[in-house]
Short mmCIF file of C-alpha atoms in Angstrom, two decimals:
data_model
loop_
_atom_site.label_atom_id
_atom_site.label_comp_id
_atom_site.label_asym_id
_atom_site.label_seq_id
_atom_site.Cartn_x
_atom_site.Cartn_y
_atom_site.Cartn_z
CA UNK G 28 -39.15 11.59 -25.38
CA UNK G 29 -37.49 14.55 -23.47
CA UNK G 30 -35.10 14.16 -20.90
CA UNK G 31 -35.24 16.46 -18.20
CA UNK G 32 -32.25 17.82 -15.86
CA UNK G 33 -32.29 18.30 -12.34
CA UNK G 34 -31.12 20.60 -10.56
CA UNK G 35 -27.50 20.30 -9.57
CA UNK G 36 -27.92 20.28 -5.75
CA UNK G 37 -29.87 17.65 -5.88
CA UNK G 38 -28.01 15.27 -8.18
CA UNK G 39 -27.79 11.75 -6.17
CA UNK G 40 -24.84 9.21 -7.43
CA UNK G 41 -25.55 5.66 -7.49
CA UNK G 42 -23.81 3.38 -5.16
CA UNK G 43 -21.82 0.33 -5.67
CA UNK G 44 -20.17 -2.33 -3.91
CA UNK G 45 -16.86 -2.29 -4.36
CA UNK G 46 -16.00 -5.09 -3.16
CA UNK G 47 -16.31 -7.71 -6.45
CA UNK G 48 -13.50 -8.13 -8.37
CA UNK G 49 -15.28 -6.78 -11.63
CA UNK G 50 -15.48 -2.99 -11.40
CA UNK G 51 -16.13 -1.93 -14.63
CA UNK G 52 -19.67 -3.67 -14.83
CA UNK G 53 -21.04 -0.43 -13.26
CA UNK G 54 -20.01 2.04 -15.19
CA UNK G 55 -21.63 -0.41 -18.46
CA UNK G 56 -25.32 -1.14 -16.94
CA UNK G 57 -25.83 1.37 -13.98
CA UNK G 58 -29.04 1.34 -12.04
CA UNK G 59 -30.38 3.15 -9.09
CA UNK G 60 -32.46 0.46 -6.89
CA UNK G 61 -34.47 3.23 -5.38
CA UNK G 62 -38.12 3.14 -6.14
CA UNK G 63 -37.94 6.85 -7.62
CA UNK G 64 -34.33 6.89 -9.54
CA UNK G 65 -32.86 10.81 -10.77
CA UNK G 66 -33.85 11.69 -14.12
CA UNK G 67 -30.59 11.23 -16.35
CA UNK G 68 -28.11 13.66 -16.46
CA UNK G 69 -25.03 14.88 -18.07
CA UNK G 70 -23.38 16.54 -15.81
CA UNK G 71 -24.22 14.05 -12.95
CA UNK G 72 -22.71 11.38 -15.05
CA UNK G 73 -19.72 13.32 -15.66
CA UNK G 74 -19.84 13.92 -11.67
CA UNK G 75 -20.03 10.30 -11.08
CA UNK G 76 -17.39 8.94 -13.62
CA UNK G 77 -14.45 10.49 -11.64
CA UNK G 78 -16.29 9.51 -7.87
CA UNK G 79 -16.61 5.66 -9.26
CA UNK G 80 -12.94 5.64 -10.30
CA UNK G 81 -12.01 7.01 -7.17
CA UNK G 82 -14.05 4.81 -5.43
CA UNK G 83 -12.92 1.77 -6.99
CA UNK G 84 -8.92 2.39 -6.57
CA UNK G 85 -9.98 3.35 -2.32
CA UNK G 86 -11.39 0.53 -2.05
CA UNK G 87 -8.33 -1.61 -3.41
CA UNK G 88 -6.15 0.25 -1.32
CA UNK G 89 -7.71 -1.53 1.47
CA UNK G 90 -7.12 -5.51 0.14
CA UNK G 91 -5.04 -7.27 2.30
CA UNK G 92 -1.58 -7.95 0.59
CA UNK G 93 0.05 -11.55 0.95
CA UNK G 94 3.17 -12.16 1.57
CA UNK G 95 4.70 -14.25 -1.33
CA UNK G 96 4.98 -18.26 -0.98
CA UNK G 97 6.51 -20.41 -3.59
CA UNK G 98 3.89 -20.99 -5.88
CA UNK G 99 2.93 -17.35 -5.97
CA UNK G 100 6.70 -16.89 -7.30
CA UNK G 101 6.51 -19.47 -9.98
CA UNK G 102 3.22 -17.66 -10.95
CA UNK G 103 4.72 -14.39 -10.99
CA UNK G 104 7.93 -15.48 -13.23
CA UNK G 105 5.36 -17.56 -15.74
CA UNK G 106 5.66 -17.34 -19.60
CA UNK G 107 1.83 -16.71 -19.05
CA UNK G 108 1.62 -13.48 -17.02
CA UNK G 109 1.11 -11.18 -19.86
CA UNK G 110 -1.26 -12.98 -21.36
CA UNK G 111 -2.96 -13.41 -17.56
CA UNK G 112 -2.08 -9.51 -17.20
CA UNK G 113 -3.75 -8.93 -20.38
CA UNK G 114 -6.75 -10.64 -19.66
CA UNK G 115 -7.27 -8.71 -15.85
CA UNK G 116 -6.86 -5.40 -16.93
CA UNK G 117 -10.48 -4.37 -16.73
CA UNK G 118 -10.07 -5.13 -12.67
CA UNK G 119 -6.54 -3.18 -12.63
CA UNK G 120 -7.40 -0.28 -9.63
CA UNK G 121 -4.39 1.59 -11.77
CA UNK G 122 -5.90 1.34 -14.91
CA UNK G 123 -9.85 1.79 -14.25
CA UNK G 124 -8.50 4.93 -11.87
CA UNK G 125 -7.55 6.14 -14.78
CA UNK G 126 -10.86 5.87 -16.68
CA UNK G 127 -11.38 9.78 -16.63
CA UNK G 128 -8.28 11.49 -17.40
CA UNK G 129 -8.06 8.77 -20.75
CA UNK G 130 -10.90 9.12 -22.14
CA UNK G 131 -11.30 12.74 -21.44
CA UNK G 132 -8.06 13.22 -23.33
CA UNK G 133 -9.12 10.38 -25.77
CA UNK G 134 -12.71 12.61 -26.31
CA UNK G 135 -10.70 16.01 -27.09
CA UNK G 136 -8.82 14.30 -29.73
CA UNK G 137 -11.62 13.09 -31.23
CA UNK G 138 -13.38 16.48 -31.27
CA UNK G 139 -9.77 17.79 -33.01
CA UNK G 140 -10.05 15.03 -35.71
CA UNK G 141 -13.67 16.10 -36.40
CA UNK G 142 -13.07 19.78 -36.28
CA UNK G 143 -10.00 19.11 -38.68
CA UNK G 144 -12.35 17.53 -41.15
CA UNK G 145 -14.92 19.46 -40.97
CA UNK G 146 -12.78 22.13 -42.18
CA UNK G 147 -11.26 20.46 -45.00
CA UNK G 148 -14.01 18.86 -46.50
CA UNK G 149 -15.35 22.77 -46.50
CA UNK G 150 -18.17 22.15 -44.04
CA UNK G 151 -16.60 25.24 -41.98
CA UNK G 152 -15.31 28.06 -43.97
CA UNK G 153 -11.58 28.02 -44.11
CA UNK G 154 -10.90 31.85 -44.05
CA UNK G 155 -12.46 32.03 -40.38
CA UNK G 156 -12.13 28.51 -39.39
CA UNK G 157 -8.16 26.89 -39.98
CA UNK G 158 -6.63 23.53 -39.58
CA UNK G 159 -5.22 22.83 -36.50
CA UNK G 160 -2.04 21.36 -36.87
CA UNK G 161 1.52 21.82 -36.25
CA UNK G 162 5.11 20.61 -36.60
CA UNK G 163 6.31 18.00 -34.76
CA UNK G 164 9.69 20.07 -33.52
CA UNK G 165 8.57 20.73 -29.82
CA UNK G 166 7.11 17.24 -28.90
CA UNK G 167 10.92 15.80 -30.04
CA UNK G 168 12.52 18.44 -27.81
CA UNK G 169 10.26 18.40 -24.98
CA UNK G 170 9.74 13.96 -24.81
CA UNK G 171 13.43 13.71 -23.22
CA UNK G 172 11.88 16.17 -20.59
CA UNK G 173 8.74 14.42 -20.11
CA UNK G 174 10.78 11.21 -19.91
CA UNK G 175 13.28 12.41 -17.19
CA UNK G 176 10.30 13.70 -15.13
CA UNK G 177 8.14 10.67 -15.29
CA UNK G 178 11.14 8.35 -14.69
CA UNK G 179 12.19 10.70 -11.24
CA UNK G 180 8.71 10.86 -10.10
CA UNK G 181 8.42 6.72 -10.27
CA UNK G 182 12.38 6.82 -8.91
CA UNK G 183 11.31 9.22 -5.76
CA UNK G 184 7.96 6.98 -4.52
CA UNK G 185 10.11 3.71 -4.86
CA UNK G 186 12.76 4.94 -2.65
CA UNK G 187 9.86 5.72 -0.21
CA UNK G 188 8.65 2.69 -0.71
CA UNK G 189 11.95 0.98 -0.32
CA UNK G 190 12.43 2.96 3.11
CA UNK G 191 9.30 2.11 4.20
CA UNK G 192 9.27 -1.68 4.33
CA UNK G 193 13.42 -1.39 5.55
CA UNK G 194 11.86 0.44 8.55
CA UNK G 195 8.93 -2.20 9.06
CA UNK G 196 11.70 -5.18 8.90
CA UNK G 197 13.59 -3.24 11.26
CA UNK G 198 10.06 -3.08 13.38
CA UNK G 199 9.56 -6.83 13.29
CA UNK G 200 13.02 -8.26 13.42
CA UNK G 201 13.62 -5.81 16.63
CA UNK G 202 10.10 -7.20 18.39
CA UNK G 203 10.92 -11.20 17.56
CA UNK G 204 14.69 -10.41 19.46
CA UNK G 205 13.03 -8.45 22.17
CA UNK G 206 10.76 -11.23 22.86
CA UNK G 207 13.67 -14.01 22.62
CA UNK G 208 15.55 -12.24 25.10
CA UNK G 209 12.23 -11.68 27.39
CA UNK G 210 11.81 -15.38 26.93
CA UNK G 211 15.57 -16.52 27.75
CA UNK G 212 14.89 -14.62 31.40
CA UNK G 213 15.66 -16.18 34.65
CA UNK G 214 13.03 -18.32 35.87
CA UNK G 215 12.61 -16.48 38.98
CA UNK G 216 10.83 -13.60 36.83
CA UNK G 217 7.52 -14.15 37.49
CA UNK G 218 6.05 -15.84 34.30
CA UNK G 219 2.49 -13.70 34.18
CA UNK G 220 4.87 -10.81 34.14
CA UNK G 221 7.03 -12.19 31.43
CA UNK G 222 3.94 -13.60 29.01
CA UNK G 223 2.31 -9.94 29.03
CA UNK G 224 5.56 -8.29 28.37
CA UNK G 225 5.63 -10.55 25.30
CA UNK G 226 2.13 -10.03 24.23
CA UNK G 227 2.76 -5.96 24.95
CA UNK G 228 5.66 -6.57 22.13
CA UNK G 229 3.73 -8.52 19.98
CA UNK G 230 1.22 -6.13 20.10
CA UNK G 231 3.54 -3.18 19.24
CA UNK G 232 3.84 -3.60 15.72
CA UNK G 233 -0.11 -4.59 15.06
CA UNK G 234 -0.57 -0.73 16.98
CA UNK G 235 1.98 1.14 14.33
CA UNK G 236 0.56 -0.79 11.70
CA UNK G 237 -3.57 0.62 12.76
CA UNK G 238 -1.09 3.85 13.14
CA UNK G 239 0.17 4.57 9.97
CA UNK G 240 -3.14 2.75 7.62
CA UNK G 241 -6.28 4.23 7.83
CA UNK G 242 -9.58 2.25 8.16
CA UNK G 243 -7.28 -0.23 10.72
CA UNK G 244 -9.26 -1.24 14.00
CA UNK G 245 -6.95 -1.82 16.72
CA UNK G 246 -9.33 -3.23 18.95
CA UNK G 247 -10.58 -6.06 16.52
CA UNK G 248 -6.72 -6.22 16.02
CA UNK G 249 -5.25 -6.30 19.33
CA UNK G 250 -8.34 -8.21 20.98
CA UNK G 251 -6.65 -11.84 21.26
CA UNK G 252 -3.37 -9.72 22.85
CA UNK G 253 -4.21 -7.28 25.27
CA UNK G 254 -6.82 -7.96 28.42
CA UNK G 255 -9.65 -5.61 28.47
CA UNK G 256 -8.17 -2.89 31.12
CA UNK G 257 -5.28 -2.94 28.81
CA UNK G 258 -7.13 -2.32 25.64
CA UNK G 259 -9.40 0.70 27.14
CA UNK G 260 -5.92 2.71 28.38
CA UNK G 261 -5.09 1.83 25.04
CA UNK G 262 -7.87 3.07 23.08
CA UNK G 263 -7.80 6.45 25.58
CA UNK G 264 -4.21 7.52 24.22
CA UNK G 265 -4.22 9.45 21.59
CA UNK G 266 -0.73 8.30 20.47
CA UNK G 267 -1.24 4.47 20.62
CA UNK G 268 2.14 3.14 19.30
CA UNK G 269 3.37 5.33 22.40
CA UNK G 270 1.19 3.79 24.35
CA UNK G 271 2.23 0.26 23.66
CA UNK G 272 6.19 1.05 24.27
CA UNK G 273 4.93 2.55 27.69
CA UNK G 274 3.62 -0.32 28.09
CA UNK G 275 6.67 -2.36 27.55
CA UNK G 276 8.97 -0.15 29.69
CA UNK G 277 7.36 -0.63 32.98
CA UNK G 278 6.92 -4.20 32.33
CA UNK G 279 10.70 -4.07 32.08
CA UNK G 280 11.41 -1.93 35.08
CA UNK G 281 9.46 -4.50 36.96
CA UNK G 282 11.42 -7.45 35.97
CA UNK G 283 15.06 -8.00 37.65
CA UNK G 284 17.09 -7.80 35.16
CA UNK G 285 20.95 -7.14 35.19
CA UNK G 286 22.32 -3.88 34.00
CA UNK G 287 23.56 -4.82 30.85
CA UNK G 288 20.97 -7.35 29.70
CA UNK G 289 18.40 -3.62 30.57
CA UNK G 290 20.25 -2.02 28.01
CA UNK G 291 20.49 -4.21 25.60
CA UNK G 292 16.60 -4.67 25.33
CA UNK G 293 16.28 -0.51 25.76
CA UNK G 294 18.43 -0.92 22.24
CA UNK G 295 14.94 -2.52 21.02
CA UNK G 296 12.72 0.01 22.38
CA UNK G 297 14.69 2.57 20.62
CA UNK G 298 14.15 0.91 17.59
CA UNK G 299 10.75 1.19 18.53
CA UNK G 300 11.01 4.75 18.47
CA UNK G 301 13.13 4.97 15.44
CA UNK G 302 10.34 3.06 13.73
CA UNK G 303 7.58 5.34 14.48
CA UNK G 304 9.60 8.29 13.45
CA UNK G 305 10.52 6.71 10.46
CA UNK G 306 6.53 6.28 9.41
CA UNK G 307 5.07 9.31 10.80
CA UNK G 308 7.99 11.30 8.31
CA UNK G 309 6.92 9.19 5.47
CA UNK G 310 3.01 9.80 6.09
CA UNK G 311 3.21 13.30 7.12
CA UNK G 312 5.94 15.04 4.29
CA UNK G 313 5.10 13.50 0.71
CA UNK G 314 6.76 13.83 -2.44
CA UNK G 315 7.30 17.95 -3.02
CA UNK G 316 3.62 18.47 -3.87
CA UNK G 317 5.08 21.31 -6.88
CA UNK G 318 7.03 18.42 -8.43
CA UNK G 319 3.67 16.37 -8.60
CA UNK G 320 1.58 19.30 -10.24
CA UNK G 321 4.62 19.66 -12.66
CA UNK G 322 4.55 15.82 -13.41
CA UNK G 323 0.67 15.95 -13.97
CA UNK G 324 -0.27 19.77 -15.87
CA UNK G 325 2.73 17.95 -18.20
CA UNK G 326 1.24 15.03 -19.29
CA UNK G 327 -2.31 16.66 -19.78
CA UNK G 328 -0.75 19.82 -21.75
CA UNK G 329 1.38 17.38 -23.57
CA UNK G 330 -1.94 15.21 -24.50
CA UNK G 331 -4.11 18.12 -25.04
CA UNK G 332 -1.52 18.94 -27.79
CA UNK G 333 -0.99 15.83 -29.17
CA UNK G 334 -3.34 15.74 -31.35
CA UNK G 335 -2.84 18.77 -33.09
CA UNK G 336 0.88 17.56 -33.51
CA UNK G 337 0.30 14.06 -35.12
CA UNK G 338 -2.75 15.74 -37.77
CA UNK G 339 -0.77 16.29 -40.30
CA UNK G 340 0.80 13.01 -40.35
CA UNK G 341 -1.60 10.49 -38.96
CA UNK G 342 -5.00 12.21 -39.55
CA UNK G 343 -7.38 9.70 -37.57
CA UNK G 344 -4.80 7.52 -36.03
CA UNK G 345 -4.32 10.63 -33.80
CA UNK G 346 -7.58 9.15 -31.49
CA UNK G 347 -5.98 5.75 -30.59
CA UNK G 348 -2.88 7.04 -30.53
CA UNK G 349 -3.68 9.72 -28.23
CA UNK G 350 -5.84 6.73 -26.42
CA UNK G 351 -2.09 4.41 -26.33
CA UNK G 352 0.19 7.62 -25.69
CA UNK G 353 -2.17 8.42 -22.21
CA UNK G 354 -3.12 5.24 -21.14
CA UNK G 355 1.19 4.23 -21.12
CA UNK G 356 2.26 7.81 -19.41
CA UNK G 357 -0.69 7.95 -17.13
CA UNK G 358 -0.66 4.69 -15.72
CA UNK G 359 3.44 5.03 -15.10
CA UNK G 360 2.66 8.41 -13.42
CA UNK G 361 -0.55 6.49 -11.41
CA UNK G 362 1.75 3.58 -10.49
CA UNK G 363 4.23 6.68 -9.16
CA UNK G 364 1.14 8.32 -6.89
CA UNK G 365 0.15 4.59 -5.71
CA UNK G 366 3.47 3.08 -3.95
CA UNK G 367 4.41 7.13 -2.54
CA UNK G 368 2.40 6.08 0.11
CA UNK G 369 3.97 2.54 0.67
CA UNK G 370 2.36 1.62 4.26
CA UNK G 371 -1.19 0.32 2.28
CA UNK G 372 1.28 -1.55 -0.53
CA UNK G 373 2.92 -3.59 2.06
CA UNK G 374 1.78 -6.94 3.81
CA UNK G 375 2.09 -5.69 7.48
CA UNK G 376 -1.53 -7.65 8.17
CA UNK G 377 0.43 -10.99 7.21
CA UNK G 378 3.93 -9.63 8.63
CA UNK G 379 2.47 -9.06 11.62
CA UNK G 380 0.57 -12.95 12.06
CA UNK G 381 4.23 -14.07 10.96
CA UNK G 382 5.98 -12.44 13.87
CA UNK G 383 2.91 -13.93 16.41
CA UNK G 384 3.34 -17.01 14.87
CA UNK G 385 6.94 -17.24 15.49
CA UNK G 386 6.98 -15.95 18.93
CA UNK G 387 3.99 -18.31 19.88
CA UNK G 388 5.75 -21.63 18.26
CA UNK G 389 9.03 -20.54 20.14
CA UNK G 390 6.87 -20.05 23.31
CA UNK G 391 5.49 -23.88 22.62
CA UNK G 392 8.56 -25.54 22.61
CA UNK G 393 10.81 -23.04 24.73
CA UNK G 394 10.39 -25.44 27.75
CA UNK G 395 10.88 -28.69 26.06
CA UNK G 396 14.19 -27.44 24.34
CA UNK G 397 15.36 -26.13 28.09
CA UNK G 398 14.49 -29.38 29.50
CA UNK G 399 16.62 -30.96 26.41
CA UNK G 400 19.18 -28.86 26.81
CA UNK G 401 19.82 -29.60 30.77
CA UNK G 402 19.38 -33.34 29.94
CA UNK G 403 22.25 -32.95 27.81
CA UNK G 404 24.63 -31.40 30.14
CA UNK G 405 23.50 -34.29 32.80
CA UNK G 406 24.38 -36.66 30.60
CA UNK G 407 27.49 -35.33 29.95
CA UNK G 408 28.50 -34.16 33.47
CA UNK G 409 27.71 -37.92 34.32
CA UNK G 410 30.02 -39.02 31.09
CA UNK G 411 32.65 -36.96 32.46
CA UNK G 412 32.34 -38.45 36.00
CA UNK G 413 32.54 -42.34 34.58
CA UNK G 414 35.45 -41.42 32.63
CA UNK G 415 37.20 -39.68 35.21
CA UNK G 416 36.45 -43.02 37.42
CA UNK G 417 38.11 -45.30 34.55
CA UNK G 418 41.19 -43.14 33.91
CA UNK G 419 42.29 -43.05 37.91
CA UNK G 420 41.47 -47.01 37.54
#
């Protein structure tokens, strides 16, 4: 039975759905559904491998995050999450990204371990053909470096991370007050004016957040906020964060509003502004992109090597452990590459419901606690009146 190649320009990779929670099954039983599949090939598996794992941790990127409740706390602290960690590794996006570079490195240490044996159990002539091995000297000076850069990378995309969701709190804590204050007008604001001002500012940070994570569709987004004229000036601007603060000025100028309460609420806006600034920095200027080619032509050098280090001692044991040693490092340095960007990591789909649903419950009972309020101060304006009456008596 021969197995024929095809010609590289021509190579066709299967497609899967990334969308099931088990993502390895692919790369175990692959199967093109077409009615005339590619012969088999080599390289075009080779092509794939790297294309699926990419594919797989892409897709990921794109799950919704949840904001934490109770029980998912108690889960999270459990005496059982390593076991439950353990067990739901295979549909890790961190670890199944990092299908090729393992096993690559994995695969060259195996071919060391066989080319070392093959030359001392004489099947290769030793006079052309020598051990490869080393001493062990360099690795134990060089680990503390390795270590130090590995633990800076991981330090440097947390802090972005870190600034990332304090600007998005900033975002949301600035649009609830902004829409308190709106609310807390005079009544003789007209009220049409008033509820579109607040939907303008609920819609601001639904806009940043289609802004800053790709694959977002503002309209499906914003279609329950903004009326139809709104959304197509909207969806015209090329800057559509911009937009929505534009939006929110005029409705301001509009409204009478004394000079001081304008400024405070221009405080927001600015905030607004801040906000945007804040993301568009974090998007646009990564991590020095030398420091991450230093980080990763490390850890494959240091792998590549490995091997060749641990012969003389381990023989072997240098396969898994070159398996262990990668899989640990790699998946620090992947975790590292993962939160740098921090906008995907973080739950602005459900921050952004939470802020609606706050504004829309205060909206709900914002007349019944004004009418509560002035029944109060009747009640105690006529309390006042009946005890003044009894005191002259």
């Amino acid at each position: 039975m021969s197995l024929t190649l095809p010609p590289l320009t021509k190579v066709t990779k299967p497609q899967f759905n990334f969308k099931s929670k088990h993502h390895f099954l692919p790369i175990l039983c692959s199967s093109n559904s077409q009615s005339n599949p590619s012969p088999f090939s080599l390289v075009s598996f080779l092509r794939w491998v790297p294309d699926w794992a990419d594919g797989v941790k892409e897709s990921r990127v794109r799950d919704p995050r949840p904001l934490y409740t109770p029980e998912n706390w108690r889960e999270h602290r459990s005496s059982r999450r390593h076991l439950r960690h353990l067990l739901t590794s295979l549909s890790s996006r961190v670890i199944l990204s990092l299908i090729p570079p393992v096993f690559s490195l994995t695969t060259f240490a195996g071919f060391i371990a066989l080319y070392n044996t093959a030359v001392s159990l004489a099947w290769l002539p030793n006079s052309i053909f020598p051990v490869l091995k080393a001493s062990p000297l360099p690795y134990q000076l060089t680990a503390p470096a390795l270590a130090l850069l590995l633990v800076f990378r991981t330090e440097a995309s947390y802090s972005r991370f870190v600034e990332g969701r304090k600007v998005w709190m900033k975002v949301i804590s600035g649009a609830g007050e902004l829409a308190s204050m709106v609310l807390n007008l005079r009544p003789k604001d007209d009220w049409s004016i008033r509820s579109s001002l607040i939907n303008y500012i609920m819609a601001f940070p639904v806009a940043l957040k289609c802004h800053v994570v790709n694959g977002s569709d503002i309209r499906a987004d914003l279609q329950n906020l903004l009326e139809e004229e709104d959304m197509s000036i909207l969806l015209r601007s090329k800057h559509r964060p911009r937009c929505i603060i534009e939006f929110i000025s005029q409705s301001l100028n509009v409204l009478h509003l004394e000079e001081q309460k304008r400024n405070l609420m221009e405080t927001k806006i600015s905030c607004f502004h801040e906000g945007i600034g804040v993301c568009e920095q974090i998007i646009g200027l990564p991590i020095p992109l030398s420091y991450t080619r230093l980080t990763s032509r490390f850890l494959v050098l240091w792998h590549l090597t490995l091997p060749i280090i641990l012969w003389e001692d381990c023989n072997w044991i240098v396969v898994p452990a070159t398996f262990i040693s990668a899989a640990s490092l790699f998946c620090i340095e992947e975790v590292g590459v993962l939160i740098e960007e921090p906008f995907p990591n973080l739950s602005l789909d459900e921050l952004c419901k939470q802020l609606h649903d706050g504004i829309r419950d205060i909206m709900s009972v914002h007349n019944l606690i004004h009418r509560r309020i002035h029944a109060k101060m009747k009640d105690l304006d006529e309390r006042e009146v009946s005890d003044g009456r009894l005191s002259s008596l």
